[in-house]
Amino acid sequence: MILTIDVGNTNVVLGCVEDGVVVSRSRLATNTSDLPNDYAMKMRQSFAFDSIDYHEFEGAILSSVVPQVNRAIRSAVRKLTGLECIIVGAGIKTGVNVKIDDPGTLAGDLITGTVGALSMYKPPIIIVDMGTATTIVAVDKDGAYIGGAIVPGVNLSFEALSQGTSLLPNISIEAPRKCIATNTVDSMKSGAVFGTAAMIDGMIDRMEEELGQSATVVATGGLSGGIIPYCKHEIKHEPDLLLKGLSLIHISEPTRPE
């Protein structure tokens, strides 16, 4: 069993992957002030809740967009399991040809999602990852990562809107009954859900035009389940995409400590 860890700006997602199947997943809050013991305690509690014996892990791998917590999490994993946790980054074998200006700057979560998507779908592929930020990236017909776009995530955008205005409240991100809303809260929900869905549809159209053909579209991330059903494109929802990608990368780097 492989421990896969996806560190995002808001949450740390822990996945237990056995024979390519995600058998357990849980979330911890990402906290840059937490010490290794703090993360170790939270991980142990999470594993206990899911009846996971952390002594049975045979490997551990991490992708992160918050480098400040990597050392603490690696140390926590070592304390709990005795394993060295691989960090996805420059020099790690993924099997993906990265065709951007500086491949060394590509975030670990983007390449991890690409590995996961390519294991399930034939390219070209467009991958939408909806978390604190929303990333929309493209894989060409040859399976090469060729770039993408980054926009503020839904919650981040609407928190900024609420904080930056006097009359607009904080809202829950859920679809109203109709797009043309008749009150302030539903108007904000319409923008959050239908507006974001329309943005994703529009970006897919533009990326497919640049790719020169239609693509399989795959969505993941904590907020994707509430938005993707309102998109007009056919989109495959894969909530465990990054966890599966991490387990596949681990196969290529089973003993690498860094």
Coordinates of C-alpha atoms in Angstrom, one line a residue:
M1 CA 0.0 0.0 0.0
I2 CA 1.3 3.5 -1.0
L3 CA 0.7 6.6 1.0
T4 CA 0.0 9.5 -1.5
I5 CA -0.1 13.1 -0.3
D6 CA -1.5 16.0 -2.2
V7 CA -0.6 19.3 -0.5
G8 CA -2.8 22.2 -1.6
N9 CA -3.1 25.7 -0.4
T10 CA -6.2 24.9 1.7
N11 CA -6.0 21.1 2.4
V12 CA -3.6 18.2 2.6
V13 CA -5.3 15.2 1.0
L14 CA -4.0 11.8 2.2
G15 CA -4.7 8.8 0.0
C16 CA -4.0 5.1 0.6
V17 CA -3.6 3.4 -2.7
E18 CA -3.4 -0.4 -3.0
D19 CA -2.9 -2.1 -6.4
G20 CA -3.9 1.1 -8.1
V21 CA -7.1 1.5 -6.2
V22 CA -7.7 4.4 -3.7
V23 CA -8.9 2.5 -0.6
S24 CA -9.0 5.5 1.7
R25 CA -8.8 9.3 1.5
S26 CA -8.9 12.1 4.1
R27 CA -8.2 15.8 4.4
L28 CA -6.2 17.8 6.8
A29 CA -6.0 21.6 6.9
T30 CA -2.8 23.0 5.4
N31 CA -1.0 24.9 8.1
T32 CA 2.4 26.4 7.5
S33 CA 3.0 26.8 11.3
D34 CA 2.4 23.1 12.1
L35 CA 5.4 21.1 13.3
P36 CA 6.2 17.6 12.3
N37 CA 4.7 16.2 15.5
D38 CA 1.5 18.1 14.7
Y39 CA 1.2 16.6 11.3
A40 CA 2.1 13.2 12.6
M41 CA -0.6 13.3 15.2
K42 CA -3.2 14.4 12.7
M43 CA -2.2 11.7 10.2
R44 CA -2.3 9.0 12.9
Q45 CA -5.8 10.1 13.9
S46 CA -6.9 10.1 10.3
F47 CA -5.5 6.7 9.7
A48 CA -7.1 5.3 12.9
F49 CA -10.5 6.8 11.9
D50 CA -10.3 4.9 8.5
S51 CA -8.9 1.7 10.2
I52 CA -5.6 2.1 8.2
D53 CA -2.5 0.5 9.7
Y54 CA 0.2 3.0 8.8
H55 CA 2.8 0.3 9.5
E56 CA 1.7 -1.4 6.3
F57 CA 2.7 1.4 3.9
E58 CA 5.4 0.3 1.5
G59 CA 6.1 3.7 0.1
A60 CA 5.1 7.4 0.3
I61 CA 5.0 10.2 -2.2
L62 CA 4.0 13.8 -2.1
S63 CA 3.1 16.6 -4.5
S64 CA 2.9 20.1 -3.1
V65 CA 2.1 23.7 -4.0
V66 CA 3.1 24.8 -0.5
P67 CA 6.8 24.2 -0.2
Q68 CA 6.9 25.6 3.3
V69 CA 5.2 22.5 4.7
N70 CA 7.1 19.9 2.8
R71 CA 9.8 19.4 5.4
A72 CA 7.3 19.0 8.2
I73 CA 5.2 16.5 6.3
R74 CA 8.1 14.4 5.2
S75 CA 9.4 14.3 8.8
A76 CA 5.9 13.3 10.0
V77 CA 5.8 10.5 7.5
R78 CA 9.2 9.3 8.6
K79 CA 8.2 9.4 12.2
L80 CA 5.0 7.4 11.6
T81 CA 6.1 4.9 9.0
G82 CA 9.9 5.0 8.8
L83 CA 9.7 5.7 5.1
E84 CA 11.3 8.5 3.1
C85 CA 8.7 10.4 1.2
I86 CA 9.4 11.2 -2.5
I87 CA 8.5 14.8 -3.5
V88 CA 7.4 15.2 -7.1
G89 CA 9.5 17.8 -8.8
A90 CA 12.4 18.4 -11.1
G91 CA 14.3 15.1 -11.7
I92 CA 11.5 12.8 -10.9
K93 CA 10.6 10.3 -13.6
T94 CA 7.0 10.7 -14.8
G95 CA 7.2 9.6 -18.4
V96 CA 5.5 12.8 -19.5
N97 CA 7.2 15.1 -22.1
V98 CA 6.9 18.7 -20.7
K99 CA 6.8 21.3 -23.4
I100 CA 6.7 24.6 -21.6
D101 CA 9.2 27.5 -21.4
D102 CA 10.9 26.2 -18.3
P103 CA 9.9 22.6 -17.4
G104 CA 11.7 22.9 -14.0
T105 CA 9.0 25.4 -12.9
L106 CA 6.0 23.1 -13.5
A107 CA 4.1 22.5 -10.2
G108 CA 4.1 18.9 -8.9
D109 CA 0.3 18.8 -8.8
L110 CA 0.0 19.7 -12.5
I111 CA 2.3 16.9 -13.7
T112 CA 0.7 14.5 -11.2
G113 CA -2.7 15.1 -12.6
T114 CA -1.4 14.7 -16.1
V115 CA 0.1 11.3 -15.2
G116 CA -3.2 10.2 -13.7
A117 CA -5.3 11.4 -16.7
L118 CA -3.0 9.7 -19.2
S119 CA -3.4 6.4 -17.4
M120 CA -7.1 6.5 -17.9
Y121 CA -7.8 8.5 -21.2
K122 CA -6.4 8.8 -24.6
P123 CA -4.9 12.2 -25.4
P124 CA -5.5 15.0 -26.2
I125 CA -6.8 15.8 -22.8
I126 CA -7.8 19.0 -21.0
I127 CA -7.5 18.7 -17.2
V128 CA -9.5 21.0 -14.9
D129 CA -8.4 21.1 -11.2
M130 CA -10.6 23.1 -9.0
G131 CA -9.2 24.0 -5.6
T132 CA -8.0 27.3 -4.1
A133 CA -6.9 28.1 -7.6
T134 CA -8.5 26.6 -10.7
T135 CA -6.0 25.3 -13.2
I136 CA -6.9 24.3 -16.8
V137 CA -4.1 22.5 -18.6
A138 CA -3.7 20.8 -22.0
V139 CA -2.0 17.5 -23.0
D140 CA -1.6 17.2 -26.8
K141 CA -2.3 14.2 -29.0
D142 CA 1.2 12.8 -28.4
G143 CA 0.7 12.9 -24.6
A144 CA 2.9 15.9 -24.0
Y145 CA 2.1 18.5 -21.4
I146 CA 2.0 21.8 -23.4
G147 CA 0.7 24.4 -20.8
G148 CA -2.5 25.9 -19.6
A149 CA -4.2 28.6 -17.6
I150 CA -4.5 29.5 -13.9
V151 CA -7.5 31.5 -12.5
P152 CA -8.6 32.3 -8.9
G153 CA -10.6 29.5 -7.4
V154 CA -14.4 29.9 -6.8
N155 CA -14.2 30.4 -3.0
L156 CA -11.2 32.7 -3.3
S157 CA -12.9 34.9 -5.8
F158 CA -16.1 35.2 -3.8
E159 CA -14.3 35.8 -0.5
A160 CA -12.5 38.7 -2.1
L161 CA -15.8 40.0 -3.5
S162 CA -17.4 39.9 -0.1
Q163 CA -14.5 41.4 1.7
G164 CA -14.0 44.1 -1.0
T165 CA -17.6 45.3 -1.0
S166 CA -19.9 46.7 1.7
L167 CA -23.2 45.1 0.7
L168 CA -22.3 41.7 -0.6
P169 CA -22.3 38.8 2.0
N170 CA -20.4 35.6 2.2
I171 CA -22.2 32.8 0.4
S172 CA -22.2 29.1 0.1
I173 CA -21.1 27.8 -3.3
E174 CA -24.3 26.1 -4.6
A175 CA -26.4 26.6 -7.7
P176 CA -29.5 28.7 -7.5
R177 CA -32.8 27.7 -9.2
K178 CA -32.0 29.9 -12.3
C179 CA -29.3 31.9 -13.9
I180 CA -31.2 35.2 -13.9
A181 CA -31.5 35.5 -10.1
T182 CA -33.9 37.8 -8.4
N183 CA -32.1 38.5 -5.1
T184 CA -28.5 39.3 -4.1
V185 CA -27.5 36.0 -2.6
D186 CA -28.9 34.0 -5.6
S187 CA -27.2 36.5 -7.9
M188 CA -23.9 35.7 -6.3
K189 CA -24.5 32.0 -6.4
S190 CA -25.4 32.3 -10.1
G191 CA -22.1 34.0 -10.8
A192 CA -20.2 31.5 -8.7
V193 CA -21.6 28.3 -10.2
F194 CA -23.0 29.2 -13.7
G195 CA -20.4 31.9 -14.3
T196 CA -17.5 29.5 -13.4
A197 CA -19.1 26.7 -15.5
A198 CA -19.3 29.1 -18.4
M199 CA -15.7 30.1 -18.0
I200 CA -14.6 26.5 -18.0
D201 CA -16.7 25.8 -21.1
G202 CA -15.2 28.9 -22.8
M203 CA -11.6 27.8 -21.9
I204 CA -12.2 24.3 -23.2
D205 CA -13.5 25.8 -26.5
R206 CA -10.3 28.0 -26.9
M207 CA -7.9 25.2 -25.9
E208 CA -9.5 22.7 -28.4
E209 CA -9.2 25.4 -31.1
E210 CA -5.5 25.7 -30.3
L211 CA -5.1 21.9 -30.1
G212 CA -6.8 21.6 -33.5
Q213 CA -9.2 18.9 -32.4
S214 CA -11.6 18.0 -29.6
A215 CA -10.2 16.6 -26.4
T216 CA -11.3 14.5 -23.5
V217 CA -11.9 16.8 -20.5
V218 CA -11.2 15.5 -17.0
A219 CA -12.1 17.4 -13.8
T220 CA -10.8 17.0 -10.3
G221 CA -10.3 19.0 -7.1
G222 CA -12.5 19.7 -4.1
L223 CA -14.8 22.2 -5.8
S224 CA -15.3 20.3 -9.1
G225 CA -18.3 18.3 -8.0
G226 CA -20.4 21.4 -7.4
I227 CA -19.5 23.1 -10.7
I228 CA -18.9 20.5 -13.4
P229 CA -22.5 19.3 -13.6
Y230 CA -23.4 22.8 -14.9
C231 CA -20.9 22.8 -17.7
K232 CA -22.2 22.2 -21.3
H233 CA -19.2 20.1 -22.3
E234 CA -19.0 16.4 -21.4
I235 CA -16.5 16.3 -18.6
K236 CA -15.2 13.2 -16.8
H237 CA -15.2 13.7 -13.0
E238 CA -12.2 12.0 -11.4
P239 CA -11.9 13.2 -7.7
D240 CA -9.0 10.8 -7.0
L241 CA -7.0 11.8 -10.1
L242 CA -3.9 13.2 -8.3
L243 CA -3.8 10.3 -5.8
K244 CA -3.8 7.8 -8.7
G245 CA -1.1 9.9 -10.5
L246 CA 1.1 9.9 -7.4
S247 CA 0.9 6.2 -7.0
L248 CA 1.9 5.7 -10.7
I249 CA 4.9 8.1 -10.3
H250 CA 6.0 6.1 -7.2
I251 CA 6.3 3.0 -9.3
S252 CA 8.9 4.8 -11.4
E253 CA 10.7 6.2 -8.3
P254 CA 10.3 3.5 -5.7
T255 CA 13.5 4.2 -3.7
R256 CA 14.3 7.8 -4.4
P257 CA 14.5 9.8 -1.1
E258 CA 14.2 13.3 -2.4

